[in-house]
């Protein structure tokens, strides 16, 4: 069995939270792990269709069979992804979750920093590592998705609106998925801060390198208290220098305005000043 729906992006725009919520719906199956990187990673794609289908073998009679790999939208970083997906699943329906393009870049870099990637300081990374910038080119990506799969097969969710009215956004998504929109998702309004969590894990791993080996025997409430306490000890947000800020605006502002128009949003929905 192949999936018929994808959370296709964007990286660091709430896709993990969305996939977690959709797992609750009785008409939805989400692969485990949610990110299979089949169409974006040549090594995984070389494993073949049978390997990919094996991750959906237990989907049963679910109406929505879904994978959530946000790298799939990052066309410049992972060229050929949409072509491979479209060739194998030409009627795929796509969920594209987005946030302010600059906020997404900050979160992406901080996630890499917190996970221990070998990344330069923030502003240097933005200028020299395209993988942090290209996923924010929403206009370019959405145009390619609509061209290949049809405008009616792309559903866009804005993270700010999802945070503000999660129940309404989940109901709209269910209507797009053609499943029961009256289903009530538990904890849809629970705030999640992946940027801070990444920094917390980095601090914990540095100061308590053996903690991960015994974490399963530590009560959840104790682990949560520890995480919350160390959040106060880590740097929460990188800062833009003036030159990099001007450069990134020149790179993304026109693309963002084009994307917003295509979604029926005012061009100043995201401010860049």
mmCIF file of N, CA and C in Angstrom, residues 88-155:
data_model
loop_
_atom_site.group_PDB
_atom_site.id
_atom_site.type_symbol
_atom_site.label_atom_id
_atom_site.label_comp_id
_atom_site.label_asym_id
_atom_site.label_seq_id
_atom_site.Cartn_x
_atom_site.Cartn_y
_atom_site.Cartn_z
ATOM 1 N N UNK A 88 5.364 8.209 -8.901
ATOM 2 C CA UNK A 88 4.863 7.041 -8.191
ATOM 3 C C UNK A 88 3.443 7.235 -7.694
ATOM 4 N N UNK A 89 3.103 8.456 -7.257
ATOM 5 C CA UNK A 89 1.778 8.721 -6.677
ATOM 6 C C UNK A 89 1.237 10.006 -7.310
ATOM 7 N N UNK A 90 0.778 9.945 -8.549
ATOM 8 C CA UNK A 90 0.388 11.162 -9.272
ATOM 9 C C UNK A 90 -0.830 11.870 -8.695
ATOM 10 N N UNK A 91 -1.656 11.164 -7.929
ATOM 11 C CA UNK A 91 -2.847 11.790 -7.350
ATOM 12 C C UNK A 91 -2.648 12.123 -5.869
ATOM 13 N N UNK A 92 -1.399 12.254 -5.435
ATOM 14 C CA UNK A 92 -1.112 12.586 -4.038
ATOM 15 C C UNK A 92 -1.740 13.918 -3.660
ATOM 16 N N UNK A 93 -2.189 14.020 -2.414
ATOM 17 C CA UNK A 93 -2.733 15.262 -1.881
ATOM 18 C C UNK A 93 -1.784 15.747 -0.788
ATOM 19 N N UNK A 94 -1.509 17.051 -0.798
ATOM 20 C CA UNK A 94 -0.404 17.605 -0.027
ATOM 21 C C UNK A 94 -0.870 18.609 1.019
ATOM 22 N N UNK A 95 -0.260 18.535 2.191
ATOM 23 C CA UNK A 95 -0.477 19.501 3.267
ATOM 24 C C UNK A 95 0.826 20.278 3.440
ATOM 25 N N UNK A 96 0.739 21.585 3.303
ATOM 26 C CA UNK A 96 1.910 22.454 3.352
ATOM 27 C C UNK A 96 1.738 23.406 4.522
ATOM 28 N N UNK A 97 2.519 23.209 5.585
ATOM 29 C CA UNK A 97 2.419 24.015 6.791
ATOM 30 C C UNK A 97 3.568 25.016 6.786
ATOM 31 N N UNK A 98 3.246 26.295 6.967
ATOM 32 C CA UNK A 98 4.246 27.352 6.822
ATOM 33 C C UNK A 98 4.204 28.302 8.018
ATOM 34 N N UNK A 99 5.305 29.024 8.179
ATOM 35 C CA UNK A 99 5.382 30.068 9.196
ATOM 36 C C UNK A 99 6.179 31.216 8.596
ATOM 37 N N UNK A 100 6.294 32.319 9.315
ATOM 38 C CA UNK A 100 7.064 33.453 8.805
ATOM 39 C C UNK A 100 8.416 32.943 8.300
ATOM 40 N N UNK A 101 8.793 33.292 7.076
ATOM 41 C CA UNK A 101 10.012 32.720 6.493
ATOM 42 C C UNK A 101 11.270 32.933 7.323
ATOM 43 N N UNK A 102 11.407 34.104 7.962
ATOM 44 C CA UNK A 102 12.600 34.367 8.762
ATOM 45 C C UNK A 102 12.556 33.634 10.089
ATOM 46 N N UNK A 103 11.366 33.542 10.674
ATOM 47 C CA UNK A 103 11.226 32.770 11.912
ATOM 48 C C UNK A 103 11.549 31.300 11.657
ATOM 49 N N UNK A 104 11.145 30.807 10.495
ATOM 50 C CA UNK A 104 11.433 29.408 10.178
ATOM 51 C C UNK A 104 12.934 29.166 10.070
ATOM 52 N N UNK A 105 13.643 30.109 9.442
ATOM 53 C CA UNK A 105 15.095 29.980 9.315
ATOM 54 C C UNK A 105 15.752 29.958 10.690
ATOM 55 N N UNK A 106 15.324 30.843 11.576
ATOM 56 C CA UNK A 106 15.893 30.888 12.923
ATOM 57 C C UNK A 106 15.676 29.568 13.651
ATOM 58 N N UNK A 107 14.469 29.041 13.547
ATOM 59 C CA UNK A 107 14.160 27.782 14.212
ATOM 60 C C UNK A 107 14.954 26.627 13.614
ATOM 61 N N UNK A 108 15.103 26.641 12.298
ATOM 62 C CA UNK A 108 15.858 25.584 11.604
ATOM 63 C C UNK A 108 17.313 25.583 12.066
ATOM 64 N N UNK A 109 17.919 26.764 12.097
ATOM 65 C CA UNK A 109 19.304 26.843 12.546
ATOM 66 C C UNK A 109 19.425 26.405 13.999
ATOM 67 N N UNK A 110 18.506 26.874 14.844
ATOM 68 C CA UNK A 110 18.610 26.546 16.268
ATOM 69 C C UNK A 110 18.398 25.065 16.511
ATOM 70 N N UNK A 111 17.534 24.463 15.703
ATOM 71 C CA UNK A 111 17.359 23.013 15.824
ATOM 72 C C UNK A 111 18.672 22.303 15.522
ATOM 73 N N UNK A 112 19.330 22.703 14.420
ATOM 74 C CA UNK A 112 20.613 22.086 14.087
ATOM 75 C C UNK A 112 21.652 22.319 15.154
ATOM 76 N N UNK A 113 21.705 23.534 15.682
ATOM 77 C CA UNK A 113 22.623 23.865 16.769
ATOM 78 C C UNK A 113 22.344 23.000 17.987
ATOM 79 N N UNK A 114 21.058 22.899 18.347
ATOM 80 C CA UNK A 114 20.692 22.125 19.521
ATOM 81 C C UNK A 114 20.923 20.642 19.350
ATOM 82 N N UNK A 115 20.798 20.163 18.110
ATOM 83 C CA UNK A 115 21.001 18.736 17.850
ATOM 84 C C UNK A 115 22.475 18.375 17.709
ATOM 85 N N UNK A 116 23.343 19.373 17.771
ATOM 86 C CA UNK A 116 24.765 19.100 17.690
ATOM 87 C C UNK A 116 25.340 19.055 16.293
ATOM 88 N N UNK A 117 24.605 19.595 15.298
ATOM 89 C CA UNK A 117 25.164 19.649 13.945
ATOM 90 C C UNK A 117 26.403 20.549 13.949
ATOM 91 N N UNK A 118 27.270 20.300 12.998
ATOM 92 C CA UNK A 118 28.438 21.157 12.814
ATOM 93 C C UNK A 118 28.012 22.359 11.977
ATOM 94 N N UNK A 119 27.479 23.376 12.649
ATOM 95 C CA UNK A 119 26.958 24.545 11.939
ATOM 96 C C UNK A 119 27.726 25.790 12.361
ATOM 97 N N UNK A 120 27.938 26.725 11.429
ATOM 98 C CA UNK A 120 28.575 27.996 11.773
ATOM 99 C C UNK A 120 27.642 28.832 12.641
ATOM 100 N N UNK A 121 28.135 29.944 13.189
ATOM 101 C CA UNK A 121 27.245 30.888 13.872
ATOM 102 C C UNK A 121 26.095 31.297 12.962
ATOM 103 N N UNK A 122 25.012 31.767 13.572
ATOM 104 C CA UNK A 122 23.755 31.939 12.861
ATOM 105 C C UNK A 122 23.882 32.732 11.568
ATOM 106 N N UNK A 123 24.382 33.962 11.621
ATOM 107 C CA UNK A 123 24.404 34.795 10.424
ATOM 108 C C UNK A 123 25.321 34.245 9.345
ATOM 109 N N UNK A 124 26.425 33.653 9.745
ATOM 110 C CA UNK A 124 27.302 33.006 8.772
ATOM 111 C C UNK A 124 26.597 31.828 8.124
ATOM 112 N N UNK A 125 25.871 31.053 8.919
ATOM 113 C CA UNK A 125 25.165 29.889 8.376
ATOM 114 C C UNK A 125 24.115 30.310 7.357
ATOM 115 N N UNK A 126 23.397 31.391 7.647
ATOM 116 C CA UNK A 126 22.373 31.867 6.716
ATOM 117 C C UNK A 126 22.999 32.252 5.382
ATOM 118 N N UNK A 127 24.159 32.890 5.434
ATOM 119 C CA UNK A 127 24.796 33.371 4.203
ATOM 120 C C UNK A 127 25.502 32.262 3.432
ATOM 121 N N UNK A 128 25.896 31.181 4.107
ATOM 122 C CA UNK A 128 26.738 30.176 3.449
ATOM 123 C C UNK A 128 26.112 28.795 3.327
ATOM 124 N N UNK A 129 25.031 28.527 4.055
ATOM 125 C CA UNK A 129 24.404 27.207 4.020
ATOM 126 C C UNK A 129 22.991 27.350 3.477
ATOM 127 N N UNK A 130 22.824 27.066 2.196
ATOM 128 C CA UNK A 130 21.521 27.267 1.559
ATOM 129 C C UNK A 130 20.432 26.395 2.158
ATOM 130 N N UNK A 131 20.806 25.308 2.817
ATOM 131 C CA UNK A 131 19.790 24.418 3.374
ATOM 132 C C UNK A 131 18.954 25.111 4.429
ATOM 133 N N UNK A 132 19.470 26.205 5.036
ATOM 134 C CA UNK A 132 18.682 26.943 6.019
ATOM 135 C C UNK A 132 17.754 27.965 5.365
ATOM 136 N N UNK A 133 18.049 28.377 4.156
ATOM 137 C CA UNK A 133 17.274 29.424 3.488
ATOM 138 C C UNK A 133 16.239 28.849 2.530
ATOM 139 N N UNK A 134 16.637 27.888 1.734
ATOM 140 C CA UNK A 134 15.778 27.413 0.643
ATOM 141 C C UNK A 134 14.415 26.892 1.091
ATOM 142 N N UNK A 135 14.288 26.231 2.252
ATOM 143 C CA UNK A 135 12.942 25.786 2.650
ATOM 144 C C UNK A 135 11.953 26.920 2.894
ATOM 145 N N UNK A 136 12.434 28.155 3.006
ATOM 146 C CA UNK A 136 11.530 29.299 3.200
ATOM 147 C C UNK A 136 11.055 29.914 1.889
ATOM 148 N N UNK A 137 11.411 29.332 0.757
ATOM 149 C CA UNK A 137 10.956 29.850 -0.542
ATOM 150 C C UNK A 137 9.585 29.246 -0.865
ATOM 151 N N UNK A 138 8.580 29.646 -0.085
ATOM 152 C CA UNK A 138 7.257 29.033 -0.184
ATOM 153 C C UNK A 138 6.587 29.265 -1.531
ATOM 154 N N UNK A 139 6.758 30.451 -2.096
ATOM 155 C CA UNK A 139 6.109 30.747 -3.367
ATOM 156 C C UNK A 139 6.579 29.810 -4.461
ATOM 157 N N UNK A 140 7.855 29.674 -4.578
ATOM 158 C CA UNK A 140 8.448 28.781 -5.565
ATOM 159 C C UNK A 140 7.971 27.348 -5.369
ATOM 160 N N UNK A 141 7.933 26.916 -4.120
ATOM 161 C CA UNK A 141 7.544 25.542 -3.823
ATOM 162 C C UNK A 141 6.063 25.297 -4.104
ATOM 163 N N UNK A 142 5.212 26.216 -3.645
ATOM 164 C CA UNK A 142 3.769 26.034 -3.835
ATOM 165 C C UNK A 142 3.404 26.039 -5.313
ATOM 166 N N UNK A 143 4.056 26.881 -6.094
ATOM 167 C CA UNK A 143 3.789 26.903 -7.532
ATOM 168 C C UNK A 143 4.126 25.553 -8.170
ATOM 169 N N UNK A 144 5.240 24.963 -7.766
ATOM 170 C CA UNK A 144 5.621 23.661 -8.313
ATOM 171 C C UNK A 144 4.648 22.573 -7.875
ATOM 172 N N UNK A 145 4.189 22.618 -6.628
ATOM 173 C CA UNK A 145 3.236 21.620 -6.141
ATOM 174 C C UNK A 145 1.906 21.715 -6.885
ATOM 175 N N UNK A 146 1.416 22.945 -7.050
ATOM 176 C CA UNK A 146 0.135 23.120 -7.748
ATOM 177 C C UNK A 146 0.246 22.689 -9.204
ATOM 178 N N UNK A 147 1.385 22.987 -9.823
ATOM 179 C CA UNK A 147 1.561 22.611 -11.220
ATOM 180 C C UNK A 147 1.580 21.106 -11.403
ATOM 181 N N UNK A 148 2.167 20.391 -10.475
ATOM 182 C CA UNK A 148 2.312 18.942 -10.628
ATOM 183 C C UNK A 148 1.099 18.174 -10.131
ATOM 184 N N UNK A 149 0.487 18.619 -9.031
ATOM 185 C CA UNK A 149 -0.582 17.832 -8.412
ATOM 186 C C UNK A 149 -1.955 18.502 -8.494
ATOM 187 N N UNK A 150 -2.021 19.746 -8.928
ATOM 188 C CA UNK A 150 -3.295 20.451 -9.016
ATOM 189 C C UNK A 150 -3.538 21.315 -7.799
ATOM 190 N N UNK A 151 -4.070 22.506 -8.024
ATOM 191 C CA UNK A 151 -4.299 23.450 -6.927
ATOM 192 C C UNK A 151 -5.230 22.876 -5.873
ATOM 193 N N UNK A 152 -6.204 22.080 -6.291
ATOM 194 C CA UNK A 152 -7.155 21.510 -5.339
ATOM 195 C C UNK A 152 -6.579 20.431 -4.453
ATOM 196 N N UNK A 153 -5.372 19.986 -4.757
ATOM 197 C CA UNK A 153 -4.733 18.937 -3.967
ATOM 198 C C UNK A 153 -3.651 19.480 -3.046
ATOM 199 N N UNK A 154 -3.647 20.798 -2.842
ATOM 200 C CA UNK A 154 -2.702 21.420 -1.923
ATOM 201 C C UNK A 154 -3.468 22.192 -0.864
ATOM 202 N N UNK A 155 -3.221 21.859 0.389
ATOM 203 C CA UNK A 155 -3.855 22.550 1.515
ATOM 204 C C UNK A 155 -2.761 23.235 2.332
#
